[in-house]
Every structure is written in C-alpha cells, then in structure tokens.
Coordinates of C-alpha atoms in Angstrom, one line a residue:
M287 CA 119.9 203.6 153.7
K288 CA 116.9 203.0 151.3
I289 CA 119.2 202.1 148.5
Y290 CA 121.0 199.6 150.7
I291 CA 117.6 198.1 151.8
K292 CA 116.5 197.8 148.2
Q293 CA 119.7 196.0 147.3
L294 CA 119.3 193.7 150.3
V295 CA 115.7 192.9 149.3
L296 CA 116.7 192.1 145.8
A297 CA 119.5 189.8 147.1
I298 CA 116.9 188.0 149.2
S299 CA 114.6 187.7 146.3
S300 CA 117.4 186.2 144.1
V301 CA 118.4 183.6 146.6
G302 CA 114.8 182.8 147.1
L303 CA 114.9 180.9 143.9
L304 CA 117.1 178.5 145.8
L305 CA 114.7 178.1 148.7
S306 CA 112.7 175.6 146.7
C307 CA 116.0 173.7 146.4
E308 CA 116.4 174.1 142.7
S309 CA 119.5 175.4 141.0
T310 CA 118.9 175.0 137.3
E311 CA 116.0 177.4 136.7
L312 CA 118.3 180.3 135.7
D313 CA 115.8 181.7 133.3
L314 CA 113.7 182.8 136.3
T315 CA 116.3 185.4 137.2
T316 CA 115.1 187.4 134.2
D317 CA 111.4 187.0 134.9
P318 CA 109.7 190.1 133.2
N319 CA 107.1 190.0 136.0
A320 CA 109.7 190.2 138.8
V321 CA 110.2 193.3 140.9
S322 CA 113.1 195.4 139.6
P323 CA 115.5 197.5 141.7
D324 CA 113.6 200.8 141.0
Q325 CA 110.3 199.1 141.9
A326 CA 111.3 197.6 145.3
T327 CA 108.5 199.0 147.5
P328 CA 106.2 197.3 149.8
D329 CA 103.2 198.0 147.5
F330 CA 104.8 196.4 144.5
Y331 CA 105.8 193.3 146.4
L332 CA 102.3 193.1 147.9
N333 CA 100.7 193.4 144.5
R334 CA 102.7 190.5 143.3
I335 CA 102.1 188.4 146.4
Q336 CA 98.3 188.8 146.1
E337 CA 98.3 187.4 142.5
E338 CA 100.8 184.6 143.5
F339 CA 98.4 183.6 146.3
A340 CA 95.5 183.4 143.9
R341 CA 97.4 181.2 141.5
F342 CA 98.6 179.0 144.4
N343 CA 95.0 178.4 145.4
D344 CA 94.0 177.7 141.8
A345 CA 96.8 175.0 141.5
F346 CA 96.1 173.3 144.8
G347 CA 92.3 173.7 144.4
T348 CA 92.5 171.9 141.1
N349 CA 94.4 169.0 142.6
G350 CA 92.0 168.7 145.5
S351 CA 89.0 168.9 143.2
E352 CA 90.3 166.2 140.9
V353 CA 90.9 163.5 143.5
T354 CA 87.5 164.2 145.1
R355 CA 85.5 164.1 141.8
I356 CA 84.5 167.7 141.8
E357 CA 86.7 168.0 138.7
Y358 CA 87.7 165.2 136.3
M359 CA 90.9 163.3 136.9
G360 CA 92.3 161.8 133.7
T361 CA 94.7 159.1 135.1
R362 CA 93.8 155.6 136.2
L363 CA 96.5 155.0 138.8
Y364 CA 96.7 157.4 141.7
Q365 CA 100.4 157.0 142.2
Q366 CA 101.0 158.1 138.6
A367 CA 98.3 160.7 138.4
Y368 CA 100.4 163.4 140.2
S369 CA 104.1 162.8 139.6
P370 CA 106.6 164.7 141.6
A371 CA 107.5 166.8 138.6
S372 CA 103.8 167.7 138.2
Q373 CA 103.9 169.4 141.6
D374 CA 106.9 171.7 140.9
A375 CA 104.8 174.7 140.0
E376 CA 102.8 174.5 143.3
W377 CA 106.1 174.3 145.2
R378 CA 107.5 177.3 143.4
F379 CA 104.4 179.4 144.0
A380 CA 104.9 178.9 147.7
Y381 CA 108.7 179.0 148.2
S382 CA 110.3 180.8 145.2
S383 CA 107.5 183.3 144.9
M384 CA 105.3 184.0 147.9
F385 CA 107.5 183.2 150.9
T386 CA 110.5 185.0 149.2
D387 CA 108.4 188.0 148.3
I388 CA 106.8 188.3 151.7
S389 CA 110.2 188.2 153.4
A390 CA 111.5 190.8 151.0
M391 CA 108.5 193.0 151.4
N392 CA 108.7 192.8 155.2
V393 CA 112.2 194.3 155.2
L394 CA 110.8 197.5 153.6
A395 CA 107.5 197.4 155.3
E396 CA 109.1 197.3 158.8
E397 CA 111.3 200.2 158.0
A398 CA 108.3 202.2 156.8
N399 CA 106.0 201.0 159.6
F400 CA 103.5 199.6 157.1
K401 CA 101.8 197.3 159.5
R402 CA 98.9 196.3 157.3
H403 CA 101.2 195.3 154.5
I404 CA 102.8 192.9 157.0
G405 CA 99.5 191.7 158.3
M406 CA 98.3 190.7 154.8
G407 CA 101.5 188.9 154.2
Q408 CA 101.1 187.0 157.5
V409 CA 97.7 185.8 156.4
F410 CA 98.9 184.7 153.0
Q411 CA 101.9 182.9 154.7
A412 CA 99.8 181.2 157.3
F413 CA 97.3 179.9 154.7
T414 CA 100.0 178.8 152.3
A415 CA 102.0 177.0 155.0
V416 CA 98.9 175.1 156.2
T417 CA 98.0 174.1 152.7
L418 CA 101.5 172.7 152.1
V419 CA 101.1 170.6 155.2
D420 CA 97.7 169.4 154.1
F421 CA 98.9 168.2 150.8
Y422 CA 102.5 167.1 151.4
G423 CA 102.8 166.6 155.2
D424 CA 106.1 167.7 156.8
V425 CA 107.7 170.5 154.8
P426 CA 110.4 173.1 155.3
Y427 CA 109.3 176.2 157.2
T428 CA 111.5 177.7 159.8
S429 CA 114.7 177.1 157.8
A430 CA 113.1 177.7 154.4
I431 CA 113.8 181.4 154.1
Q432 CA 117.4 181.6 155.1
G433 CA 118.7 181.9 151.5
L434 CA 122.4 181.1 151.0
D435 CA 122.8 180.3 154.7
N436 CA 120.8 177.1 154.2
L437 CA 120.4 175.6 150.7
N438 CA 119.1 172.3 152.1
P439 CA 116.3 173.3 154.6
T440 CA 115.0 170.5 156.8
A441 CA 111.3 169.8 157.2
D442 CA 109.3 171.0 160.2
S443 CA 106.6 168.8 161.6
G444 CA 103.1 169.5 160.3
A445 CA 101.8 170.1 163.8
A446 CA 104.6 172.7 164.5
I447 CA 103.7 174.5 161.2
Y448 CA 100.0 174.6 162.3
E449 CA 101.0 176.2 165.6
A450 CA 103.2 178.7 163.7
A451 CA 100.3 179.6 161.4
L452 CA 98.0 180.3 164.4
G453 CA 100.7 182.6 165.7
L454 CA 101.0 184.4 162.4
L455 CA 97.2 184.9 162.3
D456 CA 97.3 186.4 165.9
D457 CA 100.1 188.7 164.7
A458 CA 98.1 189.7 161.6
I459 CA 95.0 190.6 163.7
A460 CA 97.3 192.9 165.8
N461 CA 98.6 194.5 162.6
F462 CA 95.1 195.0 161.2
T463 CA 93.8 196.7 164.3
T464 CA 96.7 198.8 165.4
E465 CA 96.6 202.6 165.0
D466 CA 100.4 202.7 164.7
N467 CA 100.5 202.4 160.9
T468 CA 102.0 204.8 158.6
A469 CA 100.2 204.0 155.4
D470 CA 97.7 201.3 154.0
P471 CA 98.5 199.3 150.9
S472 CA 97.7 201.0 147.6
N473 CA 95.9 197.9 146.4
D474 CA 94.0 195.3 148.3
Y475 CA 92.6 192.9 145.7
Y476 CA 90.6 190.9 148.3
Y477 CA 88.9 193.3 150.7
D478 CA 89.7 196.8 149.3
G479 CA 91.1 198.0 152.6
D480 CA 88.3 196.7 154.9
W481 CA 90.4 195.7 157.9
D482 CA 87.4 194.5 159.8
N483 CA 87.0 191.8 157.1
W484 CA 90.7 191.0 157.3
V485 CA 90.3 190.3 161.0
K486 CA 87.2 188.1 160.3
L487 CA 89.3 186.2 157.7
A488 CA 92.1 185.6 160.2
N489 CA 89.7 184.2 162.7
S490 CA 88.0 182.2 159.9
L491 CA 91.3 180.6 159.0
K492 CA 91.8 179.6 162.6
L493 CA 88.4 177.8 162.3
K494 CA 89.8 176.0 159.3
I495 CA 92.9 175.0 161.3
Y496 CA 90.9 173.8 164.3
A497 CA 88.5 171.8 162.2
Q498 CA 91.3 170.1 160.4
S499 CA 93.2 169.2 163.5
R500 CA 90.2 168.1 165.6
L501 CA 91.1 164.3 165.2
V502 CA 94.4 164.8 167.0
D503 CA 93.9 167.8 169.2
G504 CA 91.5 167.4 172.1
G505 CA 91.1 171.1 172.5
A506 CA 90.4 171.9 168.8
I507 CA 86.7 171.7 168.9
D508 CA 86.5 173.9 172.0
A509 CA 88.8 176.4 170.3
F510 CA 86.6 176.3 167.2
N511 CA 83.4 176.9 169.2
A512 CA 85.0 179.8 171.1
I513 CA 85.7 181.6 167.9
I514 CA 82.1 180.9 166.7
A515 CA 80.8 182.3 170.0
G516 CA 82.8 185.4 169.5
G517 CA 81.1 186.0 166.2
D518 CA 84.1 187.8 164.6
Y519 CA 84.5 185.6 161.5
I520 CA 83.2 185.4 157.9
T521 CA 79.4 185.1 158.2
S522 CA 78.0 186.6 154.9
V523 CA 78.6 186.3 151.2
D524 CA 79.9 189.9 151.0
E525 CA 82.7 188.9 153.4
D526 CA 83.9 186.0 151.3
F527 CA 87.6 185.6 150.7
Q528 CA 88.1 185.4 147.0
F529 CA 90.2 186.7 144.1
E530 CA 88.5 188.4 141.2
W531 CA 89.8 188.0 137.7
G532 CA 89.3 190.5 134.8
T533 CA 88.6 190.4 131.1
N534 CA 91.9 191.7 129.7
V535 CA 93.3 189.2 127.1
V536 CA 97.0 190.4 126.8
N537 CA 99.6 192.4 128.7
P538 CA 98.6 191.0 131.1
D539 CA 96.0 188.2 130.6
S540 CA 93.8 188.9 133.6
R541 CA 91.1 186.3 132.9
H542 CA 90.2 183.3 135.0
P543 CA 92.6 180.4 134.3
N544 CA 89.7 178.0 133.4
Y545 CA 88.3 180.6 131.0
I546 CA 91.6 181.0 129.3
D547 CA 91.9 177.3 128.6
N548 CA 88.3 176.6 127.5
Y549 CA 86.9 179.7 125.8
T550 CA 88.9 179.6 122.6
P551 CA 88.1 179.6 118.8
Q552 CA 88.6 175.8 119.0
G553 CA 86.1 175.4 121.8
S554 CA 86.8 173.8 125.2
A555 CA 89.9 171.8 126.3
D556 CA 88.9 170.4 129.7
Y557 CA 86.4 167.7 130.5
M558 CA 83.8 168.2 133.3
S559 CA 83.3 165.6 136.0
N560 CA 80.5 163.2 135.2
W561 CA 80.1 162.5 138.9
L562 CA 79.3 166.0 139.9
M563 CA 77.1 166.7 136.9
N564 CA 75.1 163.6 137.6
Y565 CA 74.7 164.5 141.2
M566 CA 73.5 167.9 140.4
D567 CA 71.3 166.9 137.5
N568 CA 69.8 163.6 138.5
S569 CA 70.3 162.7 142.1
K570 CA 67.3 164.2 143.7
V571 CA 63.6 163.4 143.4
G572 CA 63.5 162.4 139.7
N573 CA 64.7 165.2 137.4
G574 CA 63.4 165.5 133.9
V575 CA 64.1 167.8 131.0
A576 CA 62.5 170.6 132.9
I577 CA 65.6 171.6 134.8
Y578 CA 65.1 173.0 138.3
E579 CA 62.0 171.0 139.1
D580 CA 64.2 168.4 140.8
S581 CA 67.8 169.3 140.0
D582 CA 70.3 171.7 141.5
P583 CA 69.5 175.4 140.9
R584 CA 73.3 176.0 140.4
I585 CA 73.7 173.7 137.4
R586 CA 73.2 176.2 134.7
Y587 CA 75.7 178.5 136.3
Y588 CA 78.4 175.9 136.9
Y589 CA 78.1 174.2 133.5
Y590 CA 77.6 175.4 129.9
R591 CA 76.3 172.8 127.5
Q592 CA 77.6 173.3 123.9
S593 CA 75.4 170.5 122.6
A594 CA 71.8 169.6 123.5
T595 CA 72.5 165.9 123.3
T596 CA 75.4 163.6 124.1
P597 CA 76.7 160.8 122.0
G598 CA 74.9 157.6 123.0
A599 CA 71.8 159.3 124.2
I600 CA 68.5 158.3 122.6
D601 CA 68.6 160.9 119.8
S602 CA 69.2 159.9 116.2
E603 CA 70.3 163.5 115.5
G604 CA 72.9 163.5 118.2
P605 CA 76.7 163.8 117.8
N606 CA 78.7 160.9 116.4
Q607 CA 79.2 158.3 119.1
Q608 CA 82.9 158.0 118.2
T609 CA 83.5 161.4 119.8
L610 CA 82.6 159.8 123.2
S611 CA 84.2 156.4 123.4
C612 CA 82.3 155.4 126.6
S613 CA 79.0 155.6 124.8
V614 CA 79.9 152.5 122.8
E615 CA 81.7 150.6 125.5
P616 CA 80.2 148.1 128.0
I617 CA 79.7 149.3 131.6
P618 CA 82.7 148.1 133.7
E619 CA 81.8 145.3 136.0
H620 CA 82.9 147.1 139.1
Y621 CA 80.6 150.0 138.2
V622 CA 77.7 147.6 137.9
D623 CA 78.6 146.0 141.2
G624 CA 79.0 149.3 143.0
G625 CA 75.9 150.9 141.4
F626 CA 78.0 153.8 139.9
T627 CA 76.8 155.9 137.0
F628 CA 78.8 155.3 133.9
C629 CA 79.2 157.7 131.0
Y630 CA 76.4 160.0 132.1
L631 CA 74.4 160.8 129.0
P632 CA 71.1 162.6 129.7
N633 CA 70.3 166.3 129.0
G634 CA 73.5 167.1 127.1
Y635 CA 75.9 166.9 130.0
W636 CA 79.0 165.6 128.3
G637 CA 82.0 165.0 130.5
R638 CA 84.2 162.1 131.6
D639 CA 84.2 159.5 134.4
H640 CA 86.8 159.5 137.2
G641 CA 90.1 158.1 135.8
D642 CA 89.1 158.0 132.2
D643 CA 92.4 158.3 130.3
D644 CA 91.1 158.1 126.7
G645 CA 92.6 160.4 124.1
T646 CA 91.1 163.6 123.0
P647 CA 88.7 163.4 120.0
P648 CA 87.6 166.6 118.1
D649 CA 84.9 167.5 120.7
G650 CA 86.1 170.9 121.7
P651 CA 83.0 172.7 120.3
L652 CA 80.6 170.0 121.6
K653 CA 81.4 168.9 125.2
T654 CA 80.1 170.6 128.3
T655 CA 82.5 173.2 129.7
Y656 CA 82.8 175.7 132.6
G657 CA 79.9 178.1 133.0
V658 CA 79.5 181.6 134.4
Y659 CA 80.4 180.6 138.0
P660 CA 83.2 180.8 139.0
A661 CA 85.1 180.9 135.7
G662 CA 83.3 183.9 134.2
G663 CA 82.0 181.9 131.2
E664 CA 78.5 181.6 129.8
F665 CA 75.2 181.0 131.6
D666 CA 73.5 178.0 130.2
D667 CA 70.3 179.3 128.6
S668 CA 69.8 176.3 126.4
E669 CA 71.3 178.1 123.4
F670 CA 73.6 175.1 122.7
S671 CA 76.2 176.9 120.7
A672 CA 80.0 176.6 120.8
V673 CA 81.9 178.9 123.2
D674 CA 84.3 181.3 121.8
L675 CA 86.9 183.9 122.8
G676 CA 85.3 186.6 124.8
S677 CA 81.9 185.0 125.2
G678 CA 79.9 185.0 128.4
G679 CA 81.5 186.9 131.2
G680 CA 84.8 187.2 129.4
G681 CA 86.7 185.4 132.1
A682 CA 85.8 187.9 134.9
G683 CA 85.3 185.1 137.4
I684 CA 86.7 184.3 140.8
I685 CA 88.9 181.9 142.7
P686 CA 86.7 181.1 145.7
I687 CA 89.3 180.7 148.5
F688 CA 87.4 180.6 151.8
L689 CA 83.7 181.5 152.0
A690 CA 81.0 182.0 154.5
Q691 CA 79.3 178.8 153.2
T692 CA 82.4 176.8 153.9
I693 CA 82.2 177.8 157.5
D694 CA 78.6 176.7 157.6
F695 CA 79.6 173.3 156.4
L696 CA 82.5 173.1 158.9
Q697 CA 80.0 173.9 161.6
A698 CA 77.7 171.2 160.3
E699 CA 80.7 168.7 160.5
I700 CA 81.5 169.8 164.1
A701 CA 77.9 169.7 165.2
Y702 CA 77.4 166.2 163.7
A703 CA 80.7 165.0 165.3
T704 CA 79.5 166.2 168.7
G705 CA 76.1 164.7 168.4
D706 CA 74.2 167.9 167.6
I707 CA 72.1 166.4 164.8
P708 CA 69.5 169.2 164.5
G709 CA 72.3 171.8 164.6
A710 CA 74.1 170.0 161.7
R711 CA 70.9 170.2 159.7
A712 CA 70.6 173.9 160.3
F713 CA 74.2 174.6 159.2
L714 CA 73.7 172.4 156.2
S715 CA 70.7 174.4 155.1
D716 CA 72.5 177.7 155.7
G717 CA 75.5 176.5 153.6
V718 CA 73.4 175.4 150.7
T719 CA 71.4 178.6 150.7
K720 CA 74.4 180.8 150.7
S721 CA 76.1 178.8 148.0
I722 CA 73.0 179.2 145.7
E723 CA 72.6 182.9 146.4
K724 CA 76.3 183.5 145.6
T725 CA 76.2 181.5 142.4
M726 CA 73.0 183.1 141.1
A727 CA 74.6 186.6 141.4
F728 CA 77.1 185.6 138.7
G729 CA 74.3 185.4 136.1
A730 CA 74.7 189.2 135.5
L731 CA 78.2 188.6 134.1
D732 CA 76.8 187.1 130.9
A733 CA 75.0 190.1 129.5
D734 CA 73.7 188.1 126.4
A735 CA 72.2 185.2 128.4
D736 CA 68.5 184.6 128.6
L737 CA 68.1 184.8 132.3
S738 CA 64.4 183.9 132.1
L739 CA 65.7 180.4 132.5
A740 CA 67.4 181.2 135.8
P741 CA 65.9 179.5 138.8
T742 CA 63.1 181.2 140.7
S743 CA 62.9 181.8 144.4
D744 CA 60.5 178.9 144.6
D745 CA 63.0 176.6 142.8
V746 CA 65.6 177.6 145.4
D747 CA 63.3 177.1 148.3
D748 CA 62.2 173.7 146.9
Y749 CA 65.8 172.5 146.6
V750 CA 66.7 173.6 150.1
A751 CA 63.6 172.0 151.5
E752 CA 64.4 168.8 149.6
V753 CA 67.9 168.7 151.1
E754 CA 66.5 169.1 154.5
A755 CA 63.9 166.3 153.9
L756 CA 66.7 164.0 152.7
Y757 CA 68.7 164.8 155.8
D758 CA 65.7 164.0 158.0
A759 CA 65.1 160.7 156.3
A760 CA 68.7 159.6 156.3
V761 CA 69.7 157.0 158.8
G762 CA 73.0 157.2 160.8
D763 CA 76.0 158.4 158.9
E764 CA 74.0 158.8 155.7
K765 CA 73.3 162.3 157.2
L766 CA 77.0 163.0 157.1
N767 CA 77.1 161.6 153.6
L768 CA 74.6 164.1 152.5
I769 CA 76.4 167.0 154.2
A770 CA 79.6 165.9 152.4
K771 CA 78.0 165.8 148.9
E772 CA 76.3 169.2 149.3
F773 CA 79.6 170.5 150.6
W774 CA 81.3 169.2 147.4
V775 CA 78.8 171.1 145.2
A776 CA 79.3 174.3 147.2
L777 CA 83.1 174.0 146.9
Y778 CA 83.0 174.0 143.0
G779 CA 86.0 176.1 141.9
N780 CA 88.4 175.2 144.7
G781 CA 88.7 171.6 146.1
I782 CA 91.2 172.2 148.9
D783 CA 88.7 171.9 151.7
A784 CA 87.0 168.9 149.9
Y785 CA 90.3 167.0 150.0
N786 CA 90.8 167.7 153.7
F787 CA 87.2 166.9 154.6
Y788 CA 87.3 163.6 152.7
R789 CA 90.4 162.4 154.6
R790 CA 89.0 163.6 158.0
T791 CA 85.7 161.9 157.6
G792 CA 85.8 159.4 154.8
Y793 CA 82.7 160.9 153.3
P794 CA 81.1 161.0 150.8
N795 CA 81.4 157.2 150.9
D796 CA 79.6 156.6 147.5
L797 CA 81.7 158.6 145.1
Q798 CA 82.1 157.3 141.6
A799 CA 84.9 154.7 141.5
N800 CA 87.9 155.0 139.3
L801 CA 87.5 153.4 135.9
E802 CA 90.5 151.3 136.7
P803 CA 89.3 148.4 138.9
E804 CA 92.6 148.5 140.9
P805 CA 93.8 152.1 140.8
G806 CA 96.0 151.8 143.9
S807 CA 95.5 153.5 147.3
F808 CA 93.8 156.8 147.5
I809 CA 96.2 159.8 147.9
R810 CA 96.5 160.4 151.7
S811 CA 99.2 162.9 150.8
F812 CA 100.9 163.9 147.5
L813 CA 104.5 162.9 146.7
Y814 CA 107.0 165.6 147.4
P815 CA 107.7 167.8 144.3
A816 CA 110.7 166.8 142.3
V817 CA 112.3 170.2 142.6
Y818 CA 112.4 169.6 146.4
A819 CA 113.0 165.9 146.6
N820 CA 115.7 165.7 143.9
N821 CA 117.7 168.8 144.9
N822 CA 117.6 168.8 148.7
S823 CA 120.0 166.5 150.5
S824 CA 118.0 166.6 153.7
V825 CA 114.8 165.0 152.3
T826 CA 113.9 161.5 151.2
Q827 CA 111.0 161.1 148.8
K828 CA 108.0 159.3 150.2
S829 CA 107.6 155.6 149.3
S830 CA 104.0 156.0 148.3
V831 CA 100.9 158.3 148.4
T832 CA 99.6 156.4 151.5
V833 CA 101.8 158.5 153.9
K834 CA 99.3 160.5 156.1
V835 CA 99.5 164.1 157.2
F836 CA 99.8 164.6 161.0
W837 CA 96.0 165.3 161.5
D838 CA 94.9 162.2 159.7
N839 CA 94.7 159.4 162.3
N840 CA 92.1 157.4 160.4
P841 CA 92.9 153.7 159.7
D842 CA 95.3 152.7 156.8
S843 CA 92.7 150.2 155.6
G844 CA 89.0 149.8 156.1
F845 CA 88.4 153.5 156.1
P846 CA 85.5 154.3 153.8
L847 CA 87.5 156.2 151.1
S848 CA 86.5 155.4 147.6
N849 CA 89.0 154.5 144.9

C-alpha cells in the first residue's frame, strides 16, 4: 500500500508541473532538488514546502517593495516594469511547487495521521492563495490541483479564494490543537514545533485577510476586532513569522538571497532606494553628520555604506561623478514642482531614484548596499570599505513574512479608519518600537562591527517620541500619511503588505515620483504571468495594470496614488 501511495504521490508531483499551465519546461522533471521515490515521506515534502514558501515571499516581497519605493525600481513605465514573463517564477513557486507538494504531502500525511504536517501546509496554502489574489486578482484555485484531469483550470473569484483561505486557517488551528496526531514534523523552520505560535499565526493571518477586505466587507472590521479581543495572535517579536537563512555557500547555498547577490568580490549589484534612505536619514528634525540625533535608529542596520561620500556631494576627494549620472544632471521639472528629493547625496547614501533606468557603471565596491538587517550583511560602523564574500553576518538573515509590528500597524489603520485617533497613535508607537528592537538585535550577527556606534536607548526613545510628536502635530489625513511612512520603514525586507496598504488607503501620498514624467498608471494588479496566460485556453490576459483586485474599490482616477 505504501509503495502504491508513493507512486501516486510522484504522479501527482509530475503532473503538478502542468498546473501552472506550462508544457515546455521538461527540464524541471529532472530537478535535483525534487523529492525522489525513495524519499517520498511527509517530512521530506514539508522540508521542501517550507523553503519554497520562503522563496515565494522573497519574490513577491521584492515586487511589492519596488512599486512602493521601499526598494529601487529600475524601469520608467509601470506597464513594462513587470512583464508577464518576469512573473513566471512567482507563479511556479505557487503552483508547480508549493500547491503540488502540499497536495502530494497530504496523501501520505493523511494515511499516517500526521495532522500537524497537514496544518502547516494549510497555513502555507492559505497565505499563498491570498497573496496570489492580492497581486493578480482572480486566479485558479479549486480546479488548480486536478492534474491531468484539468490542464486549463479556470479562475476563481478573489473573494471566494479569501473565504477558502479563512476555512483553511480554521482547519489548520484544529490540526495544531488536536491530540489525535501520530507524529510531529522532523523540521519546523519557522516555530520549531511551538504549536501555540502556529495557532497565533493562523489567527494573525485572519487579521491580515480582514484588514485587506474591510473596504468591501461590512463585517471585516468587527471580525478583526474580535480576534484582537481574543488575544490569541502574534503580539511579540519572539512570535514573529520569519524564515531564517544560513551561511553555507555551496551544496546548498543557504544564504539570504540579497546577500548572495550583493556580497561578492566585485562588490554590490543592487541599488538601494533613494526615497527610503532619504526618509530615514533626513526627514525628521534636521539630521546632521552625527547620525541618530535626528535620523532613524535603524539606518545603520538596514544600509551599509561602502563609501563615505557620494558623487556630486560637496567633497573634492569624493568618487568620480561619472559613476552616478544623476549627480551631473539637472533636477527634473516634475521633481521640482512636486518637491521631491532628487539624487540623494548627503552622508554617503548612494542609491537610485524611483524608475531610474540608467546603465550600470563600475560602482559595485562604492554604492550603498544591504546591511545586517534583514539580509545578514554588515552593520554600518563608518568603516567605509567594500563588502566581500563572507563579510558581516555571512548571509544569516531572515525573510520577515508576518511580524508583531505589522499587526500593530494594521491596528493603527483600523483605529484611524474608525475614528479612534488616540488609539492609532498608540499602535503606531508600538509598531515603531518593536521594529527598532527587532532590528537592533541583528547587530550581533556582524562580529567584526564596532557596535559602539549602535543607537542608545535614549536615541530610540527620542525617535519614538519624535514620531509621536509629529503625529500629534499632523492635521487630518497627514496622521495617516505618517502611519504609512513608518509602516514602510518597518516593512523593509518584504513589501507585500506595503503594496496592499497603499492600494487600500492611497498613503503615503507624497512618495517620490517616477523619474519618467508620464510613467503610466500605477499597478493596481500585476499582469498575469506568461506561463499562465499563454498556455491556458480559459484565461485572457489583462488589458492593463489598472485592473483592480476584488477588495480595491477605490476610484480609478483621483485616488491619491503617486506615480
């Protein structure tokens, strides 16, 4: 019977490659990381699913971060920035990998009565399905895992998928709390077998669903508040839902993806977002060279400056200006008119503006790169030397997926939306405080750093007090604008929730504009991946990125979304 089950599981896994509606990726059938017949156990499937889920969040988190200026976006026209083909990997992570492996795992787990294996899979499936809706809109779900019985699965409505996700989370809670369970998973990379935390996570994901659907569901806020009243959700940093990377370089490379790309003998590959660096370094009381007096205490953890000065800054000994083209270019007129910072130059923070599509000069060992949080890189102790393979934390960072601080910011949003202005202030303060505390703990990863430059408790208290003072002084929706910008800072490392918040509220309403004066409409949902739209006869590609997901009932025009 077990041999038959294993053969059935492998058959399901094989046809799962077709679930993403692709028929040409034959090389995937020999994937060396795939589960082989003699390894077809619930534990092996679950190990694979857990890593797939982390990479899924890294991919979608990057997309969400780029469009919301948390990360740098390097294309001027939104419709061209994320082509259908560029979304294929995200689609495969969900359908060819996770959904297929979860289905295959469940066959074995149900036979063995491994309820907690199934429960973990249900959480991963619910989160993944909701994220697919948030980015693409209506997608296949109920007919997506029928294998050869349905090679052209039709799309379910986003609202129906949300309801299915809530049901999965209820089922997961039952599986986490039952005593009728034969064995726990051998490896739990998220909570190390703490099933109370898994229950808190399931309830926390319900909070996420209710917050996202509050514009179209009259009962969502009440349901949100009922979970908060119950208290059984993620409330502290030690309950955060995150994936921890390692320091191994080969066989397998277990390092944080951003570390892999940017801590090399050639220096850094990616550019950091000028908008976020400017907000953290220069948006408060006045900020000078003495970092922390008026800037964000997290900045030395988020960013590592390889150079003390930036081309174009007032320093005759600085790098050649040709390595940063914006330093010799005039400020675009629409930046002048909108009051946007252009080519942020002070204090060695060297990145790029939103939509800057210039080529790549030899600036790898010079430009600002990822720091110790969350990528496991270097803490910025003003050493100003080039990064290298193995430096800093060696890549032992995290993918922050859903955190206690995120729930604080969601509570601030709900409180503000329901007229509880003092309550929103308290939640804002809690979220900022937790984010700073979490970030500072990562300084220990960089054993060679001079942590005497880390912020003091007074620096942290002063920053939180300043945020509270700015909230008190803000008039009208400028309070929501501040909540949004502080939420953006706290979400560094995964922009999924920033992308959702932006479309729900339209804030922040003063984000840096695209360098292109007419970049096209902001992405209300991404175009369907090519692997789905081109190979599935039941789907028609969207006409543009202006198609809204089901919970976005904000106006098509006039809504305060920045381009």
